[in-house]
Amino acid sequence: MGVLEMKDICKSFDSLKVLKGIDLEVKKGEVVAIIGPSGGGKSTLLRCATTLEHIDSGSIVIAGETLVKTSSSGLTQYTDKKTLQDIRGKFGLVFQNFNLFPHFSVRRNITESLVHVHKKSRDEADAICDALLEKFDLTSKADAYPCNLSGGQQQRVSIARALAVNPEILFFDEPTSALDPELTSGVLKVIRELAKEKMTMVIVTHEMSFARDVADKIVFMDGGVIVEQGADVISNPHNERTREFLSKF
Amino acid sequence: MAELQSTLFQLAGGLRFTVGIFFLTLLFSIPLGLIVARGRMSKNKILAGVVRIYISVMRGTPLMLQLLLVYFGPYYVFGVKLADLDVGPFKYRFVATIIGFSLNYAAYFAEIFRGGIQSMPVGQYEAAQILGFSRMQTFFRIILPQVIKRVLPSVTNEVITLVKDTSLAQVLAVTEMFTMAKNLASTQVSVMPFIAAGAFYYIMNGVIEIVMTRAEKSMSYYS
Ligand SMILES: Nc1ncnc2c1ncn2[C@@H]1O[C@H](COP(=O)(O)OP(=O)(O)OP(=O)(O)O)[C@@H](O)[C@H]1O
Ligand SMILES: [Mg+2]
């Protein structure tokens, strides 16, 4: 069974149909890259999977727990508050613009949810934090504030923050798009390392060579549907729309 | 010289009320302002509408008039004897002053807080939600501290205005500093008491500026 199972996801904003029946399965340890033109619904799909948007119909199962499903009678129902809270502890999301908490130090950004949501002791939380900081080469920045870090460092902190709760799956929405070109490599390196450790990840990205290297499966989305998916979508696209999109890179 | 000393002494007596009105108003109006701000942003249209009217009336009519209404309202509307409304050692005229000031300033603070809360990027809420923080935790741990930093300069303005507004309590014959100065000036036939009172207000606001500047500095470690 997949860590993430999305079936027949439909989502509209008012009259605009943004997702038109998306099926996506992500297996444990798998890295899935989602590519596609702007406005194709990539972010919306990620936001639906991470509870930031509510779907109109379809079903989402994360780490074996049903977040939402549409019954045979057509009623779409989200799970209860408690399960929702449970599910939120099982995934992480890395935003394009980091969304770190500016008034917290790097350490508190990482430990705050461990202490106040997951009820770990300060010491436990600090130990988790220290290990992550060391891994991401940020040990010297533990007491710094986000505004004093480079974009690349901020994004690494936000990845560490998402990883702190030891999630079963990690979502990234264009993790390097807000960075200066020279800063992207550090962030991509961290994601590559996570891929090597078999972290289950879904990554929306415009970095084609990175996607090709790191992903086990590439999903090409356009116009609210998955046009094509597979291991070699980038090196060997079958669909005309995919080819046209890739030719721009 | 002796006259100046006695002037200052009597003004200092009035200063107790001035300072009392000042601190009690802040004590009640800031939390109330926060609640009013939340009400104003409520998804419940009726609640939001009522709060909106409250704010517009409080800001659109003179504080002096509001004080008079709070003071005489219970008598004229409900026929309550005002002496019955004293709270412990405090005369109702003083209590009414605090109520009037708090209701009025809560409206101003509410609009400042609302501006601050609405200026927060939605990404802060989303990050907090993903990390599992409850709505309360998100507000008090993530949003409010940042809002405080954002609204501090506007709050300072209101606080300084409040110092000067305390003189309005004279309409309820609360013997705050300005009332004292007026009485002294007429008995002494001199402007000295006014000048001394002015100096007191000015010093109070000087202290406030120092305190608020410190507060702003203490939050300048991030941007
Ligand atoms: N909150 C919203 N309200 C209304 N329309 C929205 C909202 N969010 C997204 N949309 C619309 O949905 C469509 C898909 O947007 P989405 O952000 O998912 O695309 P994307 O594939 O992530 O694009 P990009 O590569 O530019 O990030 C767009 O037409 C967008 O305007
Ligand atoms: Mg997007």
XYZ file of C-alpha atoms and ligand atoms in Angstrom:
504
model
C 0.000 0.000 0.000
C 1.250 3.488 -0.810
C 2.185 6.105 1.733
C 0.041 8.483 -0.284
C -2.976 7.421 -2.275
C -4.959 10.065 -4.069
C -7.883 8.893 -6.173
C -9.993 10.805 -8.627
C -9.269 14.161 -7.014
C -11.412 17.016 -8.253
C -11.043 20.576 -7.095
C -12.511 23.830 -8.349
C -12.069 27.423 -7.343
C -15.507 28.857 -7.982
C -16.165 27.908 -11.589
C -12.523 27.201 -12.425
C -11.809 23.481 -12.496
C -8.220 23.148 -11.358
C -7.952 19.402 -10.719
C -9.967 17.154 -12.979
C -9.708 13.659 -11.599
C -6.135 13.123 -10.462
C -4.881 9.672 -9.434
C -1.546 9.596 -7.703
C 0.084 6.877 -5.677
C 3.379 7.231 -3.868
C 4.985 4.122 -2.434
C 7.207 3.978 0.610
C 10.704 5.195 -0.181
C 9.650 6.520 -3.548
C 10.551 9.968 -4.834
C 7.973 11.478 -7.155
C 8.666 14.655 -9.111
C 5.744 16.658 -10.455
C 6.498 18.851 -13.435
C 4.365 20.856 -15.797
C 3.496 24.317 -17.053
C 2.383 27.148 -14.800
C -1.251 27.008 -13.769
C -1.461 23.278 -14.378
C -2.566 22.603 -10.801
C 0.664 21.266 -9.273
C 0.563 23.448 -6.183
C -3.153 22.889 -5.765
C -2.610 19.132 -5.808
C 0.042 19.454 -3.106
C -2.154 21.777 -1.061
C -5.004 19.273 -1.254
C -2.734 16.447 -0.127
C -1.500 18.524 2.808
C -4.954 19.652 4.040
C -4.410 23.292 3.066
C -7.212 23.028 0.514
C -10.325 20.904 0.664
C -11.123 18.759 -2.340
C -14.561 18.641 -3.934
C -14.481 14.899 -4.509
C -12.126 11.942 -4.496
C -10.212 10.198 -1.767
C -6.913 10.751 -0.014
C -5.194 8.197 2.202
C -1.951 9.173 3.941
C 0.117 6.603 5.823
C -2.866 4.288 5.975
C -5.255 6.857 7.392
C -8.149 8.153 5.359
C -8.098 11.928 5.203
C -11.119 12.259 2.972
C -13.301 10.112 0.791
C -16.282 10.389 -1.464
C -18.880 7.753 -0.741
C -20.788 5.903 -3.452
C -23.689 8.276 -2.850
C -21.407 11.149 -3.851
C -20.915 12.674 -0.413
C -17.362 13.898 0.215
C -16.430 13.731 3.855
C -13.279 14.684 5.741
C -12.145 12.736 8.758
C -12.688 13.912 12.335
C -10.494 16.468 14.042
C -8.464 13.959 15.999
C -7.524 11.826 13.020
C -6.779 14.988 11.089
C -4.326 16.006 13.793
C -2.855 12.508 13.660
C -2.398 12.692 9.907
C -0.768 16.121 10.154
C 1.985 14.530 12.200
C 2.716 12.103 9.391
C 3.694 14.455 6.627
C 5.718 17.587 6.192
C 5.505 20.375 3.658
C 8.328 22.569 2.458
C 7.123 25.835 0.976
C 8.568 27.758 -1.907
C 9.080 30.812 0.315
C 10.069 28.854 3.444
C 7.448 30.342 5.787
C 9.806 30.120 8.724
C 8.644 31.845 11.898
C 10.688 35.056 11.889
C 10.421 35.708 15.630
C 11.856 32.292 16.530
C 15.479 31.275 16.380
C 16.444 28.438 14.070
C 16.311 26.108 17.051
C 12.828 27.154 18.096
C 11.570 26.974 14.536
C 12.529 23.318 14.582
C 11.589 22.416 18.147
C 8.401 24.430 18.730
C 6.019 21.851 17.278
C 7.926 18.967 18.872
C 7.430 20.502 22.299
C 3.972 22.019 21.995
C 2.251 19.680 19.555
C 4.033 16.383 19.992
C 4.654 16.925 23.697
C 8.287 15.956 23.682
C 10.539 17.252 26.439
C 12.840 20.184 25.687
C 15.849 17.875 25.878
C 14.409 15.366 23.455
C 13.434 18.142 21.072
C 16.879 19.725 21.327
C 18.542 16.412 20.576
C 16.422 15.931 17.457
C 17.148 19.508 16.442
C 20.897 19.184 16.966
C 21.065 16.047 14.847
C 19.186 17.725 12.003
C 21.274 20.879 12.187
C 24.456 18.881 12.052
C 23.195 16.882 9.103
C 22.278 20.042 7.192
C 25.465 21.864 8.084
C 23.631 24.458 10.149
C 24.997 23.778 13.634
C 26.537 27.239 13.902
C 23.175 28.812 13.053
C 21.146 27.248 15.867
C 20.677 30.576 17.643
C 20.426 32.749 14.548
C 17.147 34.199 13.352
C 15.779 33.497 9.878
C 16.345 37.079 8.723
C 20.072 36.605 9.248
C 20.296 33.534 7.043
C 20.703 33.236 3.298
C 17.751 31.942 1.328
C 19.445 28.584 0.916
C 20.039 28.293 4.648
C 16.457 29.311 5.386
C 15.170 26.626 3.068
C 17.404 24.043 4.718
C 16.042 25.085 8.099
C 12.519 24.721 6.811
C 13.342 21.230 5.559
C 14.780 20.421 8.986
C 11.609 21.796 10.592
C 9.454 19.562 8.402
C 11.639 16.548 9.146
C 11.737 17.043 12.904
C 8.530 15.103 13.535
C 9.932 12.198 11.538
C 7.206 12.280 8.893
C 6.408 9.376 6.620
C 6.224 11.603 3.584
C 7.601 14.994 2.709
C 6.085 17.376 0.152
C 8.047 20.132 -1.580
C 6.503 22.919 -3.638
C 9.244 24.376 -5.814
C 11.773 24.397 -2.980
C 14.374 26.307 -4.972
C 12.246 28.718 -7.001
C 12.645 31.592 -4.538
C 16.414 31.182 -4.360
C 19.209 32.874 -6.247
C 20.663 30.379 -8.737
C 23.899 29.988 -6.783
C 21.980 28.982 -3.657
C 19.879 26.220 -5.183
C 22.587 23.577 -5.208
C 22.831 23.376 -1.396
C 19.121 22.762 -1.081
C 19.049 20.251 -3.928
C 21.954 18.419 -2.338
C 20.002 18.045 0.898
C 17.021 16.637 -0.992
C 19.295 14.251 -2.877
C 20.678 12.996 0.416
C 17.165 12.434 1.724
C 16.367 10.492 -1.438
C 19.388 8.279 -0.802
C 18.072 7.600 2.687
C 14.820 6.466 1.070
C 12.733 9.297 2.398
C 9.347 9.245 0.665
C 8.988 12.542 -1.170
C 6.767 14.401 -3.604
C 8.539 17.306 -5.229
C 7.042 19.933 -7.500
C 9.954 21.389 -9.409
C 11.070 23.231 -12.494
C 14.606 21.828 -12.195
C 14.408 19.193 -14.902
C 17.831 17.654 -14.535
C 17.361 17.433 -10.788
C 13.956 15.800 -11.253
C 15.402 13.284 -13.697
C 18.255 12.389 -11.331
C 16.414 12.160 -8.083
C 12.936 10.920 -8.951
C 11.800 7.327 -9.251
C 8.687 8.541 -10.957
C 7.997 11.712 -12.875
C 4.486 13.052 -13.224
C 3.697 15.560 -15.948
C 0.635 17.652 -15.128
C -1.132 20.070 -17.405
C -4.615 21.547 -17.358
C -5.610 19.796 -14.157
C -4.861 16.272 -15.335
C -1.872 13.953 -15.246
C -0.874 13.782 -18.872
C 1.859 11.247 -18.467
C 3.841 9.563 -15.712
C 6.702 7.147 -15.407
C 10.380 6.748 -14.654
C 11.636 8.234 -17.904
C 9.096 10.916 -18.758
C 11.861 13.505 -19.038
C 14.361 11.500 -21.046
C 11.775 9.751 -23.159
C 8.422 11.585 -23.279
C 5.622 9.946 -25.214
C 3.021 12.644 -25.185
C 3.130 15.626 -27.517
C 2.278 18.097 -24.727
C 5.088 16.713 -22.569
C 7.551 17.053 -25.424
C 6.524 20.596 -26.098
C 6.874 21.494 -22.415
C 10.284 19.849 -22.089
C 11.580 21.498 -25.251
C 11.552 24.814 -23.369
C 14.314 23.663 -21.055
C 7.772 79.553 46.312
C 5.517 78.062 48.978
C 2.620 78.583 46.600
C 4.419 76.654 43.848
C 5.142 73.881 46.273
C 1.546 73.624 47.340
C 0.461 73.781 43.677
C 2.731 70.899 42.817
C 1.577 68.978 45.856
C -2.076 69.368 44.946
C -1.419 68.539 41.305
C 0.374 65.408 42.406
C -2.792 64.507 44.282
C -4.711 64.781 41.012
C -1.961 62.907 39.251
C -3.004 59.783 41.146
C -6.302 59.796 39.298
C -4.652 60.657 35.997
C -2.249 57.764 36.330
C -5.035 55.522 37.606
C -7.259 56.274 34.625
C -4.283 55.759 32.342
C -3.235 52.334 33.606
C -6.709 50.950 34.212
C -7.781 52.012 30.733
C -4.806 50.227 29.195
C -5.385 47.198 31.381
C -8.959 46.781 30.142
C -8.905 48.262 26.660
C -5.998 46.261 25.233
C -7.437 42.782 25.881
C -10.893 44.079 25.015
C -9.482 45.555 21.811
C -8.070 42.163 20.898
C -11.451 40.535 21.429
C -13.206 43.278 19.479
C -10.699 42.856 16.652
C -11.433 39.131 16.507
C -15.152 39.894 16.508
C -14.719 42.375 13.696
C -12.951 39.690 11.628
C -15.457 36.999 12.541
C -16.951 34.864 9.779
C -20.271 35.370 11.538
C -21.661 38.296 9.533
C -24.028 39.449 12.276
C -21.300 39.544 14.927
C -18.886 41.260 12.556
C -21.582 43.788 11.656
C -22.456 44.591 15.250
C -18.795 45.008 16.160
C -18.289 47.204 13.144
C -21.082 49.522 14.263
C -19.645 49.569 17.784
C -16.257 50.618 16.474
C -17.664 53.275 14.211
C -19.819 54.791 16.981
C -16.916 54.780 19.453
C -14.619 56.453 16.979
C -17.259 58.729 15.486
C -18.576 60.408 18.622
C -16.775 62.478 21.268
C -15.278 60.547 24.154
C -16.636 63.244 26.473
C -20.164 62.437 25.348
C -19.553 58.711 25.851
C -18.341 59.370 29.387
C -21.488 61.324 30.192
C -23.662 58.541 28.785
C -21.891 55.844 30.771
C -22.217 57.954 33.900
C -25.810 59.151 33.623
C -27.149 56.253 31.547
C -27.902 53.930 34.466
C -29.884 56.662 36.214
C -31.883 57.973 33.263
C -32.446 54.637 31.552
C -32.817 52.269 34.475
C -33.464 54.643 37.368
C -30.528 53.251 39.321
C -29.195 55.482 42.092
C -25.655 56.332 41.072
C -24.359 56.043 44.624
C -25.372 52.376 44.513
C -22.917 51.795 41.712
C -19.790 52.633 43.679
C -17.246 49.848 43.555
C -15.570 49.454 46.941
C -13.731 52.674 47.696
C -14.218 53.939 44.128
C -16.985 56.377 43.382
C -19.124 55.508 40.373
C -17.893 58.673 38.652
C -14.432 57.119 38.599
C -15.720 53.671 37.611
C -17.750 55.224 34.798
C -14.640 57.046 33.623
C -12.731 53.776 33.383
C -15.617 52.045 31.602
C -16.012 54.888 29.126
C -12.300 55.164 28.405
C -11.890 51.397 28.079
C -14.805 51.019 25.674
C -13.560 53.920 23.607
C -9.913 52.933 23.460
C -10.793 49.294 22.812
C -12.343 50.442 19.544
C -9.175 52.244 18.497
C -6.936 49.388 19.588
C -9.191 46.909 17.809
C -8.676 48.634 14.490
C -4.922 48.737 15.039
C -4.834 45.039 15.979
C -7.044 44.117 13.047
C -4.691 45.911 10.677
C -1.765 44.072 12.225
C -3.428 40.681 12.158
C -4.578 41.080 8.574
C -1.117 42.155 7.472
C 0.272 38.766 8.496
C 1.177 36.606 5.517
C -1.114 33.605 5.129
C 1.982 31.412 4.876
C 2.517 31.784 8.638
C -0.888 30.260 9.301
C -0.313 27.529 6.760
C 3.077 26.574 8.138
C 1.598 26.453 11.640
C -1.350 24.347 10.482
C 0.895 21.840 8.736
C 3.026 21.535 11.871
C -0.098 20.656 13.831
C -0.521 23.775 15.972
C -4.072 24.349 17.140
C -5.785 27.587 16.219
C -5.170 28.960 19.714
C -1.501 27.982 19.639
C -1.118 29.452 16.188
C -2.605 32.733 17.308
C -0.779 33.122 20.597
C 2.583 31.602 19.658
C 3.004 32.476 16.027
C 0.744 35.333 15.032
C 0.321 37.579 18.083
C 4.039 38.118 18.847
C 4.600 39.259 15.282
C 1.480 41.409 15.332
C 2.677 43.132 18.506
C 5.879 44.115 16.800
C 3.991 45.424 13.799
C 1.452 47.488 15.750
C 3.731 48.875 18.438
C 4.299 52.275 16.761
C 0.540 52.821 16.314
C -0.131 51.649 19.852
C 2.442 54.153 21.131
C 0.494 56.926 19.406
C -2.722 55.870 21.108
C -1.046 55.589 24.488
C 0.332 59.107 24.200
C -3.088 60.391 23.212
C -4.562 58.590 26.194
C -2.307 60.499 28.592
C -3.712 63.740 27.289
C -7.284 62.426 27.041
C -7.349 61.635 30.773
C -8.136 65.336 31.225
C -11.590 64.610 29.772
C -12.504 62.898 33.029
C -13.205 66.393 34.342
C -16.704 66.188 32.807
C -17.538 63.607 35.459
C -15.917 65.798 38.110
C -13.147 63.296 38.705
C -10.448 65.318 40.396
C -7.700 64.283 38.018
C -4.763 66.554 37.395
C -6.363 68.841 34.852
C -9.370 69.539 37.079
C -6.994 70.349 39.902
C -5.000 72.677 37.687
C -8.139 74.484 36.609
C -9.315 74.958 40.193
C -5.905 76.116 41.353
C -5.563 78.510 38.437
C -8.833 80.206 39.273
C -8.138 80.525 42.998
C -4.564 81.736 42.430
C -5.450 83.854 39.388
C -2.343 82.477 37.718
C -1.405 80.294 34.765
C 1.302 78.630 36.824
C -0.834 75.572 37.698
C -1.573 75.023 33.991
C 2.081 75.194 33.117
C 2.948 72.778 35.906
C 0.192 70.384 34.792
C 1.452 70.628 31.223
C 4.908 69.719 32.454
C 3.503 66.660 34.218
C 1.740 65.442 31.064
C 4.862 66.074 29.063
C 7.037 64.127 31.482
C 4.602 61.213 31.505
C 4.718 61.038 27.734
C 8.490 61.303 27.825
C 8.599 58.233 30.015
C 6.177 56.450 27.696
C 8.340 57.207 24.699
C 11.390 55.815 26.445
C 9.547 52.658 27.474
C 8.037 52.095 24.036
C 11.310 52.731 22.257
C 12.888 50.097 24.478
C 10.069 47.701 23.705
C 10.544 48.280 19.990
C 14.272 47.737 20.350
C 13.720 44.508 22.227
C 11.821 43.222 19.200
C 14.216 44.486 16.586
C 16.227 41.267 16.594
C 14.117 40.063 13.703
C 12.406 41.589 10.723
N -6.905 30.101 -3.964
C -7.199 30.144 -5.298
N -8.301 30.784 -5.711
C -8.617 30.826 -7.029
N -7.884 30.272 -7.990
C -6.755 29.625 -7.633
C -6.373 29.531 -6.267
N -5.207 28.821 -6.207
C -4.913 28.485 -7.472
N -5.839 28.968 -8.338
C -5.840 28.771 -9.796
O -5.706 27.393 -10.043
C -4.909 27.158 -11.176
C -3.791 26.196 -10.801
O -2.914 26.849 -9.915
P -1.654 26.158 -9.257
O -1.037 27.162 -8.358
O -2.067 24.873 -8.696
O -0.724 25.916 -10.521
P 0.781 25.425 -10.563
O 0.796 24.252 -11.464
O 1.314 25.253 -9.213
O 1.509 26.649 -11.283
P 2.977 27.255 -11.024
O 3.929 26.403 -11.788
O 2.869 28.623 -11.600
O 3.213 27.250 -9.557
C -4.430 28.511 -11.661
O -5.247 28.903 -12.738
C -4.647 29.396 -10.472
O -4.936 30.691 -10.891
Mg 2.775 26.234 -8.018
